[in-house]
Amino acid sequence: MKRMIDIVKEAKKVEGKAEKDYKKLLKKLDKPEYADLRGLILRIAIDTAFHKRLMEALEKAYDDAVKLVEEYSIEKPNEDYALIPGVPTMVMPLGFGPVGARIPPEEVIEEFLKDFPTEVVLPEDGKKLVELLRKYAEEEAKMRELYEELSKRAFHPVVRELVRELRRNEEQHESFIKGLIEKYAKE
């Protein structure tokens, strides 16, 4: 079974080759009788350029996510906890061994991205975090608004749909953070 990143890299490679091929063809279609075909091929080449760059961005985002997982979820020798996807955060006794080291970062990312956690337990001093969460909720609202505006202005259909999904994802973030605020503001 291919990993997501393998498919992204393959798509980027194919899109890059296609872009070069379309450019070669466009150079050959320089006579007036090819004007309509040239317009069609140019449009496809433009789409291909967007697709390639989106795959490059996904690849970079994936690399950044792997770095985050390696830095923040895999147990380090001087830490006494480990984040294990699908399991509530657990305090582990030192010397237990690097639990996270046995889980490849790609699998950790897949687990984290499946669903948002349904229950988050904040420490007893969690009320102090409410103000920080309010700030994050404002940032999420601003991102949602920006993606909403961009989705209305995006001229390319793939970009428009991507931005709509980004907006939807920001709505999820905002809703989740607001839920935490409500929960811990009451306590």
PDB file of N, CA and C in Angstrom, residues 66-151:
ATOM      1  N   VAL A  66       6.176  15.842   9.544  1.00  0.00           N
ATOM      2  CA  VAL A  66       7.060  14.789  10.059  1.00  0.00           C
ATOM      3  C   VAL A  66       8.020  15.375  11.087  1.00  0.00           C
ATOM      4  N   LYS A  67       8.565  16.557  10.791  1.00  0.00           N
ATOM      5  CA  LYS A  67       9.470  17.205  11.744  1.00  0.00           C
ATOM      6  C   LYS A  67       8.751  17.516  13.057  1.00  0.00           C
ATOM      7  N   LEU A  68       7.499  17.982  12.960  1.00  0.00           N
ATOM      8  CA  LEU A  68       6.717  18.261  14.174  1.00  0.00           C
ATOM      9  C   LEU A  68       6.501  16.997  14.982  1.00  0.00           C
ATOM     10  N   VAL A  69       6.152  15.913  14.309  1.00  0.00           N
ATOM     11  CA  VAL A  69       5.935  14.641  14.997  1.00  0.00           C
ATOM     12  C   VAL A  69       7.220  14.185  15.678  1.00  0.00           C
ATOM     13  N   GLU A  70       8.315  14.255  14.944  1.00  0.00           N
ATOM     14  CA  GLU A  70       9.587  13.820  15.521  1.00  0.00           C
ATOM     15  C   GLU A  70       9.982  14.677  16.715  1.00  0.00           C
ATOM     16  N   GLU A  71       9.698  15.973  16.642  1.00  0.00           N
ATOM     17  CA  GLU A  71      10.095  16.868  17.719  1.00  0.00           C
ATOM     18  C   GLU A  71       9.167  16.826  18.925  1.00  0.00           C
ATOM     19  N   TYR A  72       7.854  16.652  18.680  1.00  0.00           N
ATOM     20  CA  TYR A  72       6.912  16.824  19.778  1.00  0.00           C
ATOM     21  C   TYR A  72       6.124  15.593  20.188  1.00  0.00           C
ATOM     22  N   SER A  73       6.150  14.520  19.436  1.00  0.00           N
ATOM     23  CA  SER A  73       5.322  13.401  19.877  1.00  0.00           C
ATOM     24  C   SER A  73       6.105  12.137  20.150  1.00  0.00           C
ATOM     25  N   ILE A  74       7.329  12.071  19.737  1.00  0.00           N
ATOM     26  CA  ILE A  74       8.122  10.882  20.004  1.00  0.00           C
ATOM     27  C   ILE A  74       8.946  11.150  21.250  1.00  0.00           C
ATOM     28  N   GLU A  75       8.876  10.216  22.186  1.00  0.00           N
ATOM     29  CA  GLU A  75       9.523  10.390  23.481  1.00  0.00           C
ATOM     30  C   GLU A  75      11.011  10.654  23.319  1.00  0.00           C
ATOM     31  N   LYS A  76      11.493  11.602  24.081  1.00  0.00           N
ATOM     32  CA  LYS A  76      12.914  11.918  24.138  1.00  0.00           C
ATOM     33  C   LYS A  76      13.445  11.345  25.455  1.00  0.00           C
ATOM     34  N   PRO A  77      14.707  10.995  25.531  1.00  0.00           N
ATOM     35  CA  PRO A  77      15.241  10.390  26.746  1.00  0.00           C
ATOM     36  C   PRO A  77      15.050  11.226  28.008  1.00  0.00           C
ATOM     37  N   ASN A  78      15.015  12.557  27.891  1.00  0.00           N
ATOM     38  CA  ASN A  78      14.888  13.404  29.075  1.00  0.00           C
ATOM     39  C   ASN A  78      13.441  13.769  29.389  1.00  0.00           C
ATOM     40  N   GLU A  79      12.466  13.183  28.688  1.00  0.00           N
ATOM     41  CA  GLU A  79      11.061  13.479  28.945  1.00  0.00           C
ATOM     42  C   GLU A  79      10.393  12.254  29.555  1.00  0.00           C
ATOM     43  N   ASP A  80       9.337  12.484  30.312  1.00  0.00           N
ATOM     44  CA  ASP A  80       8.664  11.365  30.960  1.00  0.00           C
ATOM     45  C   ASP A  80       7.255  11.144  30.412  1.00  0.00           C
ATOM     46  N   TYR A  81       7.040  11.484  29.156  1.00  0.00           N
ATOM     47  CA  TYR A  81       5.742  11.238  28.543  1.00  0.00           C
ATOM     48  C   TYR A  81       5.927  10.926  27.071  1.00  0.00           C
ATOM     49  N   ALA A  82       4.888  10.332  26.516  1.00  0.00           N
ATOM     50  CA  ALA A  82       4.907  10.027  25.081  1.00  0.00           C
ATOM     51  C   ALA A  82       3.515  10.246  24.537  1.00  0.00           C
ATOM     52  N   LEU A  83       3.422  10.776  23.342  1.00  0.00           N
ATOM     53  CA  LEU A  83       2.142  10.907  22.653  1.00  0.00           C
ATOM     54  C   LEU A  83       2.021   9.721  21.716  1.00  0.00           C
ATOM     55  N   ILE A  84       0.975   8.957  21.918  1.00  0.00           N
ATOM     56  CA  ILE A  84       0.747   7.796  21.078  1.00  0.00           C
ATOM     57  C   ILE A  84      -0.590   8.004  20.397  1.00  0.00           C
ATOM     58  N   PRO A  85      -0.611   8.036  19.071  1.00  0.00           N
ATOM     59  CA  PRO A  85      -1.868   8.294  18.367  1.00  0.00           C
ATOM     60  C   PRO A  85      -2.948   7.293  18.760  1.00  0.00           C
ATOM     61  N   GLY A  86      -4.164   7.807  18.931  1.00  0.00           N
ATOM     62  CA  GLY A  86      -5.283   6.936  19.254  1.00  0.00           C
ATOM     63  C   GLY A  86      -5.395   6.589  20.723  1.00  0.00           C
ATOM     64  N   VAL A  87      -4.431   7.042  21.518  1.00  0.00           N
ATOM     65  CA  VAL A  87      -4.424   6.745  22.949  1.00  0.00           C
ATOM     66  C   VAL A  87      -4.338   8.074  23.678  1.00  0.00           C
ATOM     67  N   PRO A  88      -5.112   8.241  24.757  1.00  0.00           N
ATOM     68  CA  PRO A  88      -4.980   9.499  25.501  1.00  0.00           C
ATOM     69  C   PRO A  88      -3.524   9.687  25.934  1.00  0.00           C
ATOM     70  N   THR A  89      -3.093  10.927  26.051  1.00  0.00           N
ATOM     71  CA  THR A  89      -1.729  11.199  26.458  1.00  0.00           C
ATOM     72  C   THR A  89      -1.468  10.518  27.785  1.00  0.00           C
ATOM     73  N   MET A  90      -0.348   9.827  27.855  1.00  0.00           N
ATOM     74  CA  MET A  90      -0.036   9.050  29.046  1.00  0.00           C
ATOM     75  C   MET A  90       1.307   9.489  29.598  1.00  0.00           C
ATOM     76  N   VAL A  91       1.416   9.513  30.929  1.00  0.00           N
ATOM     77  CA  VAL A  91       2.704   9.735  31.560  1.00  0.00           C
ATOM     78  C   VAL A  91       3.344   8.370  31.686  1.00  0.00           C
ATOM     79  N   MET A  92       4.545   8.259  31.155  1.00  0.00           N
ATOM     80  CA  MET A  92       5.245   6.979  31.140  1.00  0.00           C
ATOM     81  C   MET A  92       6.420   7.064  32.101  1.00  0.00           C
ATOM     82  N   PRO A  93       6.708   5.993  32.812  1.00  0.00           N
ATOM     83  CA  PRO A  93       7.888   6.026  33.685  1.00  0.00           C
ATOM     84  C   PRO A  93       9.152   6.093  32.853  1.00  0.00           C
ATOM     85  N   LEU A  94      10.129   6.844  33.348  1.00  0.00           N
ATOM     86  CA  LEU A  94      11.402   6.920  32.637  1.00  0.00           C
ATOM     87  C   LEU A  94      12.017   5.531  32.574  1.00  0.00           C
ATOM     88  N   GLY A  95      12.721   5.266  31.526  1.00  0.00           N
ATOM     89  CA  GLY A  95      13.348   3.964  31.379  1.00  0.00           C
ATOM     90  C   GLY A  95      12.449   2.949  30.715  1.00  0.00           C
ATOM     91  N   PHE A  96      11.194   3.330  30.441  1.00  0.00           N
ATOM     92  CA  PHE A  96      10.267   2.420  29.767  1.00  0.00           C
ATOM     93  C   PHE A  96      10.733   2.135  28.354  1.00  0.00           C
ATOM     94  N   GLY A  97      11.451   3.083  27.807  1.00  0.00           N
ATOM     95  CA  GLY A  97      11.937   2.928  26.436  1.00  0.00           C
ATOM     96  C   GLY A  97      11.237   3.905  25.529  1.00  0.00           C
ATOM     97  N   PRO A  98      11.841   4.194  24.416  1.00  0.00           N
ATOM     98  CA  PRO A  98      11.250   5.160  23.483  1.00  0.00           C
ATOM     99  C   PRO A  98      10.066   4.573  22.734  1.00  0.00           C
ATOM    100  N   VAL A  99       8.885   4.675  23.331  1.00  0.00           N
ATOM    101  CA  VAL A  99       7.686   4.115  22.725  1.00  0.00           C
ATOM    102  C   VAL A  99       7.480   4.653  21.324  1.00  0.00           C
ATOM    103  N   GLY A 100       7.545   5.976  21.178  1.00  0.00           N
ATOM    104  CA  GLY A 100       7.313   6.588  19.889  1.00  0.00           C
ATOM    105  C   GLY A 100       8.323   6.195  18.838  1.00  0.00           C
ATOM    106  N   ALA A 101       9.503   5.806  19.262  1.00  0.00           N
ATOM    107  CA  ALA A 101      10.538   5.463  18.299  1.00  0.00           C
ATOM    108  C   ALA A 101      10.147   4.241  17.478  1.00  0.00           C
ATOM    109  N   ARG A 102       9.239   3.423  17.984  1.00  0.00           N
ATOM    110  CA  ARG A 102       8.800   2.240  17.252  1.00  0.00           C
ATOM    111  C   ARG A 102       7.690   2.553  16.262  1.00  0.00           C
ATOM    112  N   ILE A 103       7.128   3.740  16.362  1.00  0.00           N
ATOM    113  CA  ILE A 103       6.036   4.128  15.473  1.00  0.00           C
ATOM    114  C   ILE A 103       6.600   5.100  14.445  1.00  0.00           C
ATOM    115  N   PRO A 104       6.604   4.738  13.162  1.00  0.00           N
ATOM    116  CA  PRO A 104       7.129   5.664  12.148  1.00  0.00           C
ATOM    117  C   PRO A 104       6.333   6.966  12.134  1.00  0.00           C
ATOM    118  N   PRO A 105       7.014   8.103  11.946  1.00  0.00           N
ATOM    119  CA  PRO A 105       6.315   9.393  11.949  1.00  0.00           C
ATOM    120  C   PRO A 105       5.147   9.439  10.970  1.00  0.00           C
ATOM    121  N   GLU A 106       5.263   8.759   9.830  1.00  0.00           N
ATOM    122  CA  GLU A 106       4.178   8.766   8.848  1.00  0.00           C
ATOM    123  C   GLU A 106       2.896   8.184   9.435  1.00  0.00           C
ATOM    124  N   GLU A 107       3.037   7.120  10.232  1.00  0.00           N
ATOM    125  CA  GLU A 107       1.855   6.510  10.852  1.00  0.00           C
ATOM    126  C   GLU A 107       1.281   7.419  11.928  1.00  0.00           C
ATOM    127  N   VAL A 108       2.147   8.108  12.655  1.00  0.00           N
ATOM    128  CA  VAL A 108       1.683   9.036  13.681  1.00  0.00           C
ATOM    129  C   VAL A 108       0.865  10.145  13.020  1.00  0.00           C
ATOM    130  N   ILE A 109       1.378  10.684  11.916  1.00  0.00           N
ATOM    131  CA  ILE A 109       0.666  11.750  11.201  1.00  0.00           C
ATOM    132  C   ILE A 109      -0.693  11.251  10.734  1.00  0.00           C
ATOM    133  N   GLU A 110      -0.740  10.063  10.151  1.00  0.00           N
ATOM    134  CA  GLU A 110      -2.018   9.522   9.678  1.00  0.00           C
ATOM    135  C   GLU A 110      -3.012   9.390  10.822  1.00  0.00           C
ATOM    136  N   GLU A 111      -2.550   8.924  11.976  1.00  0.00           N
ATOM    137  CA  GLU A 111      -3.450   8.782  13.123  1.00  0.00           C
ATOM    138  C   GLU A 111      -3.953  10.141  13.604  1.00  0.00           C
ATOM    139  N   PHE A 112      -3.057  11.109  13.708  1.00  0.00           N
ATOM    140  CA  PHE A 112      -3.461  12.434  14.168  1.00  0.00           C
ATOM    141  C   PHE A 112      -4.444  13.084  13.208  1.00  0.00           C
ATOM    142  N   LEU A 113      -4.314  12.817  11.914  1.00  0.00           N
ATOM    143  CA  LEU A 113      -5.159  13.487  10.927  1.00  0.00           C
ATOM    144  C   LEU A 113      -6.496  12.791  10.691  1.00  0.00           C
ATOM    145  N   LYS A 114      -6.689  11.607  11.260  1.00  0.00           N
ATOM    146  CA  LYS A 114      -7.953  10.888  11.035  1.00  0.00           C
ATOM    147  C   LYS A 114      -9.138  11.671  11.575  1.00  0.00           C
ATOM    148  N   ASP A 115      -9.091  12.052  12.815  1.00  0.00           N
ATOM    149  CA  ASP A 115     -10.198  12.758  13.460  1.00  0.00           C
ATOM    150  C   ASP A 115      -9.656  13.706  14.513  1.00  0.00           C
ATOM    151  N   PHE A 116     -10.481  14.717  14.825  1.00  0.00           N
ATOM    152  CA  PHE A 116     -10.142  15.557  15.959  1.00  0.00           C
ATOM    153  C   PHE A 116     -10.453  14.777  17.224  1.00  0.00           C
ATOM    154  N   PRO A 117      -9.678  15.012  18.281  1.00  0.00           N
ATOM    155  CA  PRO A 117     -10.000  14.325  19.540  1.00  0.00           C
ATOM    156  C   PRO A 117     -11.387  14.751  20.019  1.00  0.00           C
ATOM    157  N   THR A 118     -12.139  13.822  20.557  1.00  0.00           N
ATOM    158  CA  THR A 118     -13.477  14.157  21.038  1.00  0.00           C
ATOM    159  C   THR A 118     -13.452  14.660  22.471  1.00  0.00           C
ATOM    160  N   GLU A 119     -12.447  14.302  23.206  1.00  0.00           N
ATOM    161  CA  GLU A 119     -12.360  14.708  24.607  1.00  0.00           C
ATOM    162  C   GLU A 119     -10.933  15.115  24.909  1.00  0.00           C
ATOM    163  N   VAL A 120     -10.778  16.319  25.439  1.00  0.00           N
ATOM    164  CA  VAL A 120      -9.461  16.804  25.835  1.00  0.00           C
ATOM    165  C   VAL A 120      -9.533  17.139  27.311  1.00  0.00           C
ATOM    166  N   VAL A 121      -8.617  16.607  28.068  1.00  0.00           N
ATOM    167  CA  VAL A 121      -8.571  16.865  29.501  1.00  0.00           C
ATOM    168  C   VAL A 121      -7.450  17.857  29.757  1.00  0.00           C
ATOM    169  N   LEU A 122      -7.830  19.004  30.290  1.00  0.00           N
ATOM    170  CA  LEU A 122      -6.834  20.012  30.656  1.00  0.00           C
ATOM    171  C   LEU A 122      -6.452  19.806  32.113  1.00  0.00           C
ATOM    172  N   PRO A 123      -5.257  20.200  32.497  1.00  0.00           N
ATOM    173  CA  PRO A 123      -4.866  20.087  33.902  1.00  0.00           C
ATOM    174  C   PRO A 123      -5.746  20.981  34.774  1.00  0.00           C
ATOM    175  N   GLU A 124      -5.652  20.794  36.080  1.00  0.00           N
ATOM    176  CA  GLU A 124      -6.503  21.552  36.994  1.00  0.00           C
ATOM    177  C   GLU A 124      -6.379  23.057  36.796  1.00  0.00           C
ATOM    178  N   ASP A 125      -5.196  23.513  36.426  1.00  0.00           N
ATOM    179  CA  ASP A 125      -5.027  24.945  36.194  1.00  0.00           C
ATOM    180  C   ASP A 125      -5.417  25.312  34.760  1.00  0.00           C
ATOM    181  N   GLY A 126      -6.277  24.498  34.158  1.00  0.00           N
ATOM    182  CA  GLY A 126      -6.709  24.704  32.776  1.00  0.00           C
ATOM    183  C   GLY A 126      -7.420  26.022  32.554  1.00  0.00           C
ATOM    184  N   LYS A 127      -7.996  26.573  33.608  1.00  0.00           N
ATOM    185  CA  LYS A 127      -8.691  27.860  33.455  1.00  0.00           C
ATOM    186  C   LYS A 127      -7.730  28.949  32.987  1.00  0.00           C
ATOM    187  N   LYS A 128      -6.477  28.834  33.368  1.00  0.00           N
ATOM    188  CA  LYS A 128      -5.485  29.815  32.934  1.00  0.00           C
ATOM    189  C   LYS A 128      -5.278  29.746  31.429  1.00  0.00           C
ATOM    190  N   LEU A 129      -5.551  28.600  30.866  1.00  0.00           N
ATOM    191  CA  LEU A 129      -5.380  28.427  29.426  1.00  0.00           C
ATOM    192  C   LEU A 129      -6.531  29.005  28.620  1.00  0.00           C
ATOM    193  N   VAL A 130      -7.641  29.306  29.273  1.00  0.00           N
ATOM    194  CA  VAL A 130      -8.820  29.797  28.561  1.00  0.00           C
ATOM    195  C   VAL A 130      -8.511  31.083  27.800  1.00  0.00           C
ATOM    196  N   GLU A 131      -7.770  32.003  28.426  1.00  0.00           N
ATOM    197  CA  GLU A 131      -7.431  33.253  27.737  1.00  0.00           C
ATOM    198  C   GLU A 131      -6.572  32.978  26.507  1.00  0.00           C
ATOM    199  N   LEU A 132      -5.654  32.071  26.630  1.00  0.00           N
ATOM    200  CA  LEU A 132      -4.821  31.701  25.485  1.00  0.00           C
ATOM    201  C   LEU A 132      -5.677  31.057  24.395  1.00  0.00           C
ATOM    202  N   LEU A 133      -6.607  30.218  24.811  1.00  0.00           N
ATOM    203  CA  LEU A 133      -7.508  29.577  23.842  1.00  0.00           C
ATOM    204  C   LEU A 133      -8.372  30.619  23.138  1.00  0.00           C
ATOM    205  N   ARG A 134      -8.791  31.652  23.862  1.00  0.00           N
ATOM    206  CA  ARG A 134      -9.586  32.726  23.241  1.00  0.00           C
ATOM    207  C   ARG A 134      -8.780  33.407  22.129  1.00  0.00           C
ATOM    208  N   LYS A 135      -7.513  33.621  22.387  1.00  0.00           N
ATOM    209  CA  LYS A 135      -6.645  34.225  21.371  1.00  0.00           C
ATOM    210  C   LYS A 135      -6.574  33.312  20.148  1.00  0.00           C
ATOM    211  N   TYR A 136      -6.416  32.016  20.382  1.00  0.00           N
ATOM    212  CA  TYR A 136      -6.355  31.063  19.273  1.00  0.00           C
ATOM    213  C   TYR A 136      -7.673  31.023  18.507  1.00  0.00           C
ATOM    214  N   ALA A 137      -8.774  31.114  19.218  1.00  0.00           N
ATOM    215  CA  ALA A 137     -10.088  31.120  18.555  1.00  0.00           C
ATOM    216  C   ALA A 137     -10.217  32.334  17.643  1.00  0.00           C
ATOM    217  N   GLU A 138      -9.709  33.480  18.095  1.00  0.00           N
ATOM    218  CA  GLU A 138      -9.734  34.677  17.252  1.00  0.00           C
ATOM    219  C   GLU A 138      -8.882  34.478  16.001  1.00  0.00           C
ATOM    220  N   GLU A 139      -7.725  33.861  16.173  1.00  0.00           N
ATOM    221  CA  GLU A 139      -6.851  33.597  15.019  1.00  0.00           C
ATOM    222  C   GLU A 139      -7.524  32.634  14.035  1.00  0.00           C
ATOM    223  N   GLU A 140      -8.170  31.604  14.563  1.00  0.00           N
ATOM    224  CA  GLU A 140      -8.864  30.647  13.707  1.00  0.00           C
ATOM    225  C   GLU A 140     -10.008  31.324  12.961  1.00  0.00           C
ATOM    226  N   ALA A 141     -10.727  32.205  13.648  1.00  0.00           N
ATOM    227  CA  ALA A 141     -11.823  32.944  13.001  1.00  0.00           C
ATOM    228  C   ALA A 141     -11.282  33.816  11.872  1.00  0.00           C
ATOM    229  N   LYS A 142     -10.147  34.453  12.108  1.00  0.00           N
ATOM    230  CA  LYS A 142      -9.540  35.305  11.082  1.00  0.00           C
ATOM    231  C   LYS A 142      -9.119  34.455   9.876  1.00  0.00           C
ATOM    232  N   MET A 143      -8.510  33.286  10.127  1.00  0.00           N
ATOM    233  CA  MET A 143      -8.108  32.406   9.032  1.00  0.00           C
ATOM    234  C   MET A 143      -9.329  31.936   8.248  1.00  0.00           C
ATOM    235  N   ARG A 144     -10.395  31.587   8.980  1.00  0.00           N
ATOM    236  CA  ARG A 144     -11.630  31.149   8.321  1.00  0.00           C
ATOM    237  C   ARG A 144     -12.162  32.252   7.413  1.00  0.00           C
ATOM    238  N   GLU A 145     -12.180  33.490   7.929  1.00  0.00           N
ATOM    239  CA  GLU A 145     -12.652  34.622   7.133  1.00  0.00           C
ATOM    240  C   GLU A 145     -11.795  34.834   5.887  1.00  0.00           C
ATOM    241  N   LEU A 146     -10.494  34.724   6.049  1.00  0.00           N
ATOM    242  CA  LEU A 146      -9.587  34.901   4.905  1.00  0.00           C
ATOM    243  C   LEU A 146      -9.826  33.821   3.848  1.00  0.00           C
ATOM    244  N   TYR A 147      -9.989  32.581   4.279  1.00  0.00           N
ATOM    245  CA  TYR A 147     -10.249  31.493   3.328  1.00  0.00           C
ATOM    246  C   TYR A 147     -11.619  31.651   2.676  1.00  0.00           C
ATOM    247  N   GLU A 148     -12.573  32.160   3.433  1.00  0.00           N
ATOM    248  CA  GLU A 148     -13.899  32.423   2.865  1.00  0.00           C
ATOM    249  C   GLU A 148     -13.790  33.452   1.746  1.00  0.00           C
ATOM    250  N   GLU A 149     -13.091  34.537   2.031  1.00  0.00           N
ATOM    251  CA  GLU A 149     -12.913  35.586   1.031  1.00  0.00           C
ATOM    252  C   GLU A 149     -12.139  35.051  -0.179  1.00  0.00           C
ATOM    253  N   LEU A 150     -11.088  34.296   0.088  1.00  0.00           N
ATOM    254  CA  LEU A 150     -10.286  33.747  -0.999  1.00  0.00           C
ATOM    255  C   LEU A 150     -11.095  32.759  -1.838  1.00  0.00           C
ATOM    256  N   SER A 151     -11.976  31.979  -1.202  1.00  0.00           N
ATOM    257  CA  SER A 151     -12.781  31.016  -1.957  1.00  0.00           C
ATOM    258  C   SER A 151     -13.727  31.719  -2.926  1.00  0.00           C
TER     259      SER A 151
END
